[in-house]
Short mmCIF file of C-alpha atoms in Angstrom, two decimals:
data_model
loop_
_atom_site.label_atom_id
_atom_site.label_comp_id
_atom_site.label_asym_id
_atom_site.label_seq_id
_atom_site.Cartn_x
_atom_site.Cartn_y
_atom_site.Cartn_z
CA MET A 1 153.35 -2.22 -83.82
CA SER A 2 150.88 -3.22 -86.43
CA TYR A 3 147.25 -3.96 -85.59
CA ARG A 4 147.63 -7.64 -86.36
CA PHE A 5 150.66 -8.03 -84.19
CA LYS A 6 148.86 -6.30 -81.35
CA LYS A 7 145.91 -8.61 -81.74
CA LYS A 8 148.16 -11.65 -81.72
CA LEU A 9 149.91 -10.41 -78.58
CA SER A 10 146.62 -9.81 -76.79
CA LYS A 11 145.52 -13.30 -77.74
CA ILE A 12 148.64 -14.81 -76.22
CA PHE A 13 148.16 -12.91 -72.97
CA LEU A 14 144.39 -13.28 -72.68
CA VAL A 15 143.92 -16.82 -73.96
CA TYR A 16 146.96 -19.03 -73.94
CA LEU A 17 148.69 -17.72 -70.83
CA PRO A 18 145.73 -18.30 -68.48
CA LEU A 19 144.65 -21.40 -70.34
CA ILE A 20 147.84 -23.37 -69.79
CA PRO A 21 147.87 -23.39 -65.94
CA ILE A 22 144.12 -24.00 -65.69
CA LEU A 23 144.18 -26.83 -68.21
CA SER A 24 147.19 -28.46 -66.58
CA PHE A 25 145.40 -28.27 -63.23
CA ILE A 26 142.30 -29.89 -64.73
CA LEU A 27 144.03 -32.50 -66.84
CA PHE A 28 146.91 -33.61 -64.62
CA PRO A 29 144.73 -35.69 -62.25
CA PHE A 30 143.26 -37.45 -65.28
CA TYR A 31 146.72 -38.22 -66.55
CA TRP A 32 147.68 -39.46 -63.12
CA CYS A 33 144.57 -41.61 -62.96
CA VAL A 34 145.32 -43.20 -66.30
CA ILE A 35 149.00 -43.95 -65.74
CA THR A 36 148.34 -45.26 -62.24
CA ALA A 37 145.96 -47.73 -63.83
CA PHE A 38 148.82 -49.06 -65.95
CA LYS A 39 151.33 -49.41 -63.11
CA PRO A 40 151.89 -52.68 -61.28
CA ASP A 41 150.97 -52.58 -57.58
CA SER A 42 154.60 -52.54 -56.44
CA GLU A 43 155.24 -49.41 -58.49
CA ILE A 44 152.16 -47.62 -57.14
CA ILE A 45 153.21 -48.01 -53.52
CA SER A 46 156.92 -47.40 -54.03
CA ARG A 47 158.41 -44.17 -52.73
CA THR A 48 160.02 -43.22 -56.00
CA VAL A 49 157.28 -41.66 -58.09
CA THR A 50 157.41 -42.44 -61.80
CA TYR A 51 155.77 -40.12 -64.29
CA PHE A 52 155.75 -42.32 -67.36
CA PRO A 53 154.51 -45.87 -67.49
CA MET B 1 59.38 -23.74 -62.19
CA MET B 2 61.15 -24.81 -65.32
CA LYS B 3 63.72 -22.07 -64.94
CA GLN B 4 64.61 -23.05 -61.38
CA LYS B 5 65.09 -26.66 -62.37
CA GLN B 6 67.47 -25.71 -65.12
CA LYS B 7 69.60 -23.64 -62.75
CA LYS B 8 69.95 -26.35 -60.17
CA PRO B 9 72.05 -29.09 -61.80
CA ILE B 10 75.81 -28.80 -61.21
CA HIS B 11 77.75 -27.95 -64.34
CA TRP B 12 80.29 -30.72 -64.31
CA LYS B 13 81.70 -29.67 -67.61
CA ALA B 14 82.63 -26.21 -66.33
CA ILE B 15 84.03 -27.56 -63.09
CA ASN B 16 86.05 -30.13 -64.98
CA ARG B 17 87.42 -27.40 -67.17
CA THR B 18 88.69 -25.37 -64.24
CA LEU B 19 90.06 -28.48 -62.55
CA LEU B 20 91.72 -29.83 -65.68
CA PRO B 21 95.20 -28.42 -64.98
CA TYR B 22 95.15 -29.94 -61.53
CA TYR B 23 94.40 -33.37 -62.96
CA PHE B 24 97.50 -33.08 -65.07
CA LEU B 25 99.54 -31.80 -62.15
CA ALA B 26 98.35 -34.53 -59.82
CA PRO B 27 100.87 -37.29 -60.72
CA ALA B 28 103.84 -34.98 -60.30
CA GLY B 29 102.29 -33.47 -57.18
CA ILE B 30 101.74 -36.84 -55.57
CA VAL B 31 105.31 -37.91 -56.29
CA LEU B 32 106.62 -34.66 -54.82
CA LEU B 33 104.49 -35.03 -51.71
CA LEU B 34 105.62 -38.61 -51.22
CA PHE B 35 109.31 -38.16 -51.85
CA VAL B 36 109.99 -34.57 -50.83
CA ALA B 37 107.38 -33.30 -48.41
CA TYR B 38 107.03 -36.50 -46.41
CA PRO B 39 110.75 -36.99 -45.63
CA ILE B 40 111.17 -33.33 -44.68
CA LEU B 41 108.17 -33.42 -42.36
CA ASN B 42 109.45 -36.69 -40.98
CA ILE B 43 112.76 -35.03 -40.08
CA PHE B 44 110.83 -32.37 -38.20
CA TYR B 45 108.89 -35.07 -36.37
CA TYR B 46 111.98 -37.06 -35.38
CA SER B 47 113.81 -33.95 -34.20
CA PHE B 48 111.34 -33.78 -31.30
CA GLN B 49 111.89 -37.44 -30.41
CA ASN B 50 114.53 -39.50 -28.71
CA TYR B 51 115.16 -42.00 -31.44
CA ASN B 52 118.10 -44.33 -31.16
CA PRO B 53 117.69 -47.97 -32.22
CA SER B 54 120.54 -49.06 -29.96
CA LYS B 55 118.93 -47.44 -26.90
CA ALA B 56 115.34 -48.42 -27.64
CA ALA B 57 114.23 -48.12 -24.01
CA GLN B 58 114.70 -44.33 -24.04
CA ASN B 59 112.85 -43.74 -27.29
CA GLY B 60 109.87 -41.44 -27.17
CA PHE B 61 108.83 -37.85 -27.15
CA ALA B 62 111.63 -35.52 -26.08
CA GLY B 63 110.14 -32.10 -26.58
CA MET B 64 112.73 -29.42 -27.17
CA GLN B 65 115.48 -31.40 -25.47
CA ASN B 66 117.40 -32.12 -28.67
CA TYR B 67 117.47 -28.44 -29.59
CA ILE B 68 118.40 -27.34 -26.07
CA ASN B 69 121.32 -29.77 -26.06
CA LEU B 70 122.32 -28.64 -29.52
CA PHE B 71 122.58 -24.95 -28.69
CA THR B 72 123.75 -25.03 -25.08
CA LYS B 73 125.76 -28.19 -24.40
CA ASP B 74 127.15 -29.16 -27.77
CA LYS B 75 130.40 -27.32 -28.52
CA VAL B 76 131.15 -29.44 -31.58
CA PHE B 77 128.00 -28.13 -33.27
CA LEU B 78 129.19 -24.53 -33.18
CA ASP B 79 132.67 -25.54 -34.34
CA SER B 80 131.14 -27.47 -37.24
CA LEU B 81 128.99 -24.50 -38.14
CA LEU B 82 132.09 -22.30 -38.29
CA VAL B 83 133.92 -24.88 -40.41
CA SER B 84 130.87 -25.00 -42.69
CA VAL B 85 130.87 -21.24 -43.17
CA LYS B 86 134.60 -21.26 -43.90
CA TRP B 87 134.19 -24.20 -46.27
CA ILE B 88 131.43 -22.48 -48.24
CA LEU B 89 133.23 -19.13 -48.44
CA VAL B 90 136.51 -20.65 -49.59
CA VAL B 91 135.18 -23.30 -51.93
CA VAL B 92 132.43 -21.32 -53.65
CA SER B 93 134.53 -18.21 -54.14
CA MET B 94 137.50 -20.19 -55.47
CA GLN B 95 135.30 -22.19 -57.80
CA PHE B 96 133.51 -19.08 -58.97
CA ILE B 97 136.67 -17.09 -59.68
CA LEU B 98 138.45 -19.90 -61.48
CA GLY B 99 135.31 -20.96 -63.35
CA MET B 100 134.65 -17.38 -64.42
CA ILE B 101 138.22 -16.92 -65.72
CA PHE B 102 137.98 -20.24 -67.49
CA ALA B 103 134.66 -19.33 -69.10
CA LEU B 104 135.94 -15.92 -70.24
CA VAL B 105 139.00 -17.57 -71.77
CA LEU B 106 137.00 -20.30 -73.49
CA ASN B 107 134.64 -17.68 -74.91
CA ASN B 108 137.43 -16.43 -77.17
CA ASN B 109 138.17 -17.87 -80.57
CA PHE B 110 141.32 -19.96 -80.67
CA LYS B 111 142.70 -23.24 -81.93
CA CYS B 112 141.59 -26.46 -80.20
CA ARG B 113 138.71 -24.63 -78.54
CA GLY B 114 136.47 -27.69 -78.65
CA LEU B 115 139.15 -29.77 -77.01
CA ALA B 116 139.64 -27.22 -74.23
CA ARG B 117 135.90 -27.09 -73.63
CA ALA B 118 135.69 -30.86 -73.41
CA ALA B 119 138.56 -30.81 -70.91
CA ALA B 120 136.79 -28.15 -68.89
CA PHE B 121 133.76 -30.34 -68.59
CA ALA B 122 135.65 -33.55 -67.86
CA PRO B 123 135.85 -33.48 -64.02
CA TRP B 124 132.07 -33.10 -63.86
CA ALA B 125 131.74 -36.59 -65.30
CA LEU B 126 133.47 -38.20 -62.32
CA ASN B 127 131.50 -38.94 -59.19
CA GLY B 128 132.50 -37.70 -55.76
CA VAL B 129 133.96 -40.89 -54.36
CA MET B 130 136.05 -41.38 -57.49
CA ILE B 131 137.42 -37.83 -57.16
CA ALA B 132 138.18 -38.51 -53.49
CA ILE B 133 140.16 -41.66 -54.31
CA LEU B 134 142.05 -39.90 -57.09
CA TRP B 135 143.06 -36.98 -54.89
CA SER B 136 143.90 -39.11 -51.89
CA LEU B 137 146.37 -40.85 -54.20
CA ILE B 138 147.84 -37.49 -55.20
CA PHE B 139 147.95 -36.10 -51.65
CA ASN B 140 149.46 -39.22 -50.08
CA GLN B 141 152.47 -38.55 -47.86
CA ASN B 142 154.70 -41.36 -49.09
CA ILE B 143 153.56 -42.24 -52.59
CA GLY B 144 151.78 -39.01 -53.53
CA VAL B 145 152.76 -37.15 -56.65
CA LEU B 146 152.17 -33.69 -55.14
CA ASN B 147 154.95 -34.13 -52.58
CA ASP B 148 157.25 -35.43 -55.27
CA LEU B 149 156.55 -32.48 -57.57
CA LEU B 150 157.01 -29.89 -54.83
CA MET B 151 160.24 -31.52 -53.68
CA ARG B 152 161.59 -31.52 -57.22
CA ILE B 153 160.89 -27.79 -57.51
CA GLY B 154 162.42 -27.33 -54.06
CA MET B 155 159.43 -25.74 -52.34
CA ILE B 156 159.39 -28.28 -49.51
CA GLN B 157 162.22 -30.28 -48.00
CA GLU B 158 160.37 -33.34 -46.74
CA PRO B 159 157.01 -34.91 -47.63
CA ILE B 160 153.91 -33.48 -45.99
CA ALA B 161 150.89 -35.58 -45.01
CA TRP B 162 148.46 -33.24 -46.71
CA LEU B 163 145.30 -34.90 -45.43
CA ALA B 164 146.46 -35.75 -41.91
CA ASN B 165 148.14 -32.48 -41.02
CA PRO B 166 145.63 -30.17 -39.25
CA LYS B 167 147.14 -27.14 -40.98
CA THR B 168 146.83 -28.42 -44.53
CA ALA B 169 143.91 -30.88 -44.44
CA PHE B 170 141.22 -28.26 -44.96
CA TRP B 171 143.01 -26.63 -47.89
CA ALA B 172 143.81 -29.96 -49.48
CA VAL B 173 140.14 -30.93 -49.50
CA CYS B 174 139.33 -27.47 -50.85
CA VAL B 175 141.64 -28.02 -53.81
CA ALA B 176 140.04 -31.38 -54.57
CA GLU B 177 136.57 -29.85 -54.35
CA LEU B 178 137.72 -26.95 -56.51
CA TRP B 179 138.86 -29.39 -59.16
CA GLY B 180 135.52 -31.16 -59.10
CA GLY B 181 133.44 -27.99 -59.10
CA VAL B 182 135.10 -25.73 -61.66
CA PRO B 183 133.26 -27.27 -64.63
CA PHE B 184 129.92 -26.35 -63.10
CA PHE B 185 130.72 -22.65 -63.17
CA ALA B 186 132.83 -22.72 -66.32
CA ILE B 187 130.21 -24.43 -68.45
CA SER B 188 127.19 -22.55 -67.11
CA VAL B 189 128.83 -19.12 -67.36
CA LEU B 190 130.15 -20.01 -70.82
CA ALA B 191 126.65 -20.92 -71.98
CA LYS B 192 125.40 -17.57 -70.76
CA LEU B 193 128.31 -15.72 -72.41
CA GLN B 194 127.57 -17.36 -75.73
CA ALA B 195 124.03 -16.00 -75.58
CA ILE B 196 125.24 -12.37 -75.52
CA PRO B 197 124.75 -10.90 -79.02
CA THR B 198 127.97 -9.63 -80.61
CA GLU B 199 126.24 -6.46 -81.82
CA LEU B 200 126.36 -5.16 -78.27
CA TYR B 201 130.16 -5.45 -78.19
CA GLU B 202 130.47 -3.89 -81.63
CA SER B 203 128.40 -0.86 -80.71
CA CYS B 204 130.39 -0.63 -77.51
CA GLU B 205 133.64 -0.60 -79.48
CA ILE B 206 132.34 2.19 -81.69
CA ASP B 207 131.65 4.18 -78.53
CA GLY B 208 135.29 3.69 -77.61
CA ALA B 209 135.05 1.33 -74.68
CA ASN B 210 138.09 -0.61 -73.59
CA ARG B 211 138.17 -4.25 -72.54
CA PHE B 212 137.39 -3.60 -68.91
CA GLU B 213 134.51 -1.28 -69.69
CA LYS B 214 133.08 -3.85 -72.07
CA PHE B 215 133.15 -6.38 -69.27
CA ARG B 216 131.73 -3.97 -66.71
CA TYR B 217 128.86 -2.57 -68.77
CA ILE B 218 127.95 -5.37 -71.15
CA THR B 219 129.13 -8.76 -69.96
CA PHE B 220 128.58 -8.51 -66.27
CA PRO B 221 125.03 -7.09 -66.23
CA LEU B 222 123.92 -9.71 -68.73
CA ILE B 223 125.29 -12.68 -66.83
CA LYS B 224 124.47 -11.31 -63.36
CA ASP B 225 121.25 -13.28 -62.91
CA ALA B 226 122.94 -16.51 -63.90
CA VAL B 227 125.84 -15.82 -61.54
CA VAL B 228 123.49 -15.17 -58.63
CA LEU B 229 121.58 -18.36 -59.23
CA LEU B 230 124.73 -20.43 -59.80
CA THR B 231 126.44 -19.24 -56.63
CA LEU B 232 123.27 -19.85 -54.63
CA LEU B 233 122.90 -23.37 -56.03
CA ARG B 234 126.54 -24.11 -55.43
CA THR B 235 126.42 -22.76 -51.88
CA VAL B 236 123.51 -25.00 -50.91
CA TRP B 237 125.22 -27.86 -52.70
CA GLU B 238 128.56 -27.41 -50.96
CA PHE B 239 126.84 -26.93 -47.62
CA ASN B 240 125.21 -30.33 -48.02
CA SER B 241 128.07 -32.12 -49.78
CA VAL B 242 129.75 -34.90 -47.88
CA ASP B 243 131.26 -37.14 -50.55
CA LEU B 244 134.74 -35.64 -50.76
CA LEU B 245 135.03 -34.69 -47.10
CA LEU B 246 133.86 -38.07 -45.87
CA ASN B 247 136.14 -40.02 -48.17
CA LEU B 248 139.25 -37.85 -47.96
CA THR B 249 139.35 -37.01 -44.26
CA GLY B 250 136.09 -38.17 -42.69
CA GLY B 251 135.82 -34.98 -40.62
CA GLY B 252 139.51 -35.03 -40.45
CA PRO B 253 142.34 -34.24 -38.10
CA MET B 254 140.90 -32.72 -34.91
CA GLY B 255 137.63 -31.79 -36.60
CA MET B 256 139.35 -29.36 -38.97
CA THR B 257 137.22 -30.50 -41.90
CA SER B 258 134.11 -31.48 -39.97
CA THR B 259 131.37 -29.41 -41.60
CA LEU B 260 127.81 -29.48 -40.34
CA SER B 261 126.86 -32.16 -42.86
CA ILE B 262 129.73 -34.39 -41.77
CA TYR B 263 128.80 -33.87 -38.14
CA LEU B 264 125.20 -34.71 -39.00
CA ALA B 265 126.23 -37.85 -40.84
CA ASN B 266 128.43 -38.93 -37.93
CA GLN B 267 125.69 -38.32 -35.37
CA ALA B 268 122.82 -39.87 -37.27
CA ILE B 269 124.47 -42.75 -39.06
CA LYS B 270 127.59 -43.70 -37.11
CA THR B 271 126.32 -43.25 -33.56
CA ARG B 272 122.72 -44.09 -34.55
CA ASN B 273 121.38 -41.05 -32.73
CA PHE B 274 118.68 -40.30 -35.26
CA GLY B 275 116.65 -37.93 -33.10
CA TYR B 276 119.63 -35.69 -32.44
CA GLY B 277 120.75 -35.98 -36.07
CA SER B 278 117.29 -34.89 -37.19
CA ALA B 279 117.50 -31.83 -34.97
CA ILE B 280 120.80 -30.90 -36.66
CA GLY B 281 119.15 -31.53 -40.02
CA VAL B 282 116.29 -29.17 -39.19
CA VAL B 283 118.72 -26.47 -38.10
CA THR B 284 120.78 -26.77 -41.30
CA PHE B 285 117.58 -26.73 -43.36
CA LEU B 286 116.42 -23.52 -41.68
CA ILE B 287 119.86 -21.94 -42.05
CA MET B 288 119.92 -22.64 -45.77
CA LEU B 289 116.34 -21.42 -46.21
CA LEU B 290 117.16 -18.17 -44.45
CA PHE B 291 120.39 -17.79 -46.40
CA SER B 292 118.65 -18.31 -49.74
CA ALA B 293 115.96 -15.75 -48.96
CA VAL B 294 118.47 -13.13 -47.79
CA TYR B 295 120.82 -13.81 -50.69
CA LEU B 296 118.15 -13.51 -53.36
CA ARG B 297 116.83 -10.33 -51.75
CA THR B 298 120.20 -8.59 -51.37
CA THR B 299 121.42 -9.46 -54.87
CA ARG B 300 118.10 -8.33 -56.39
CA TYR B 301 117.67 -11.47 -58.40
CA GLN B 302 115.58 -10.88 -61.56
CA GLU B 303 114.98 -7.22 -60.80
CA GLU B 304 115.57 -4.48 -63.32
CA GLU B 305 118.34 -2.08 -62.41
CA LYS B 306 117.03 1.34 -61.55
#
C-alpha cells in the first residue's frame, strides 16, 4: 500500500463516510420542506407519500 | 489663609475624570436595569403574591404559600423537573456529540467543503416554530414521510403516531431539537478548530503521535474552554426553550414532554395563575444559577492545567 493510497483511504473513512449520513439528516427536512411547498393540498394529505414533485 | 482657601474648592476636573467611565457606561447600564433587572425582581415580587386576573378577589400578599404548594402539594412540578433533567441530558449530549463529529469532519480538506459548511449552518437560520411545523409534517402518523420511509425499509409494520405515542413522543421531539441545534455546536467548535495553528500538529507528528493522541493532547485541550462554555450556554438555552415542545406536543401525551418551562408557560399563561407561575420561574432561575456555578467550578473553566 502506497502512502497516497493510504491517505485516500483514510480520507474516505474519516470524511466522506461520516459526512454522508450527517448531511442527509440535515438536508432531508429542507428537501421535504421544498417539495411539500410544490405539492397541491390533496397530495400533501394523501396517504401515499410521493418523493418527487 | 491663602493656602487654606486654595485647598478648599472641590476639584471637579479630577472627580469628572474618575467618573468618566461611568458616564459612558450609564446608557447601557440604565437599559440593563430597566429591561433585565426590573423584570427579574418583578418575578421575585410576584412569586410572593396571589396574582390571578380571573380571580381578582383573592389577589394580594401570599407569603411563602406559593412555594409551600410547589414543593409539597404539586406532584406535576417534580415530574416536570425530572423531564427537564432528562431533556437537557439527552438533547445537549446528542447535539454536542453530533456537532463535534461534524466539526471534526468539516475541519478536513475535501471537495465541496464550503457547500457542506453552508449546509451545516442551514438549520440555524430557521426559527423554532418553523422547525416545529416542518417536523410535525415529517412525524405525522398518516401523511408523514418518516413512517413511509421506515415501512419501505421494513423496520415497522404499521404507521406510528410519533408525537402522540407516550413512548416515542419525547424522542421524536429530541430528534427535532437535535436537528435544530447541531449547527450551534458544529459551527462554534469548527471556528475554534480553525484557530489551532498547524505547527502544533506537525511537531506532534514528528514526535510520532497517532491520530487519537493528536486529538487527546492537542485538539481537546485547546478547545476545552469553548466546549465548556458552549455546553453551559446550550444547557441553559434548552432548559428555557419552549418553542419546539410547545408546538410539537404542547407538553405532550400524559406529560411525557412537559419540561419545567412548559409547565411554567401552562401555569402562568394558560391558567392565568401568574403568582404561582412566578414562583416556578424563581425556582428555575435559582436552579440554573446553581447549575452554572457548579458546572464552571467543576470543569475549571479558564484555569491553567496543573
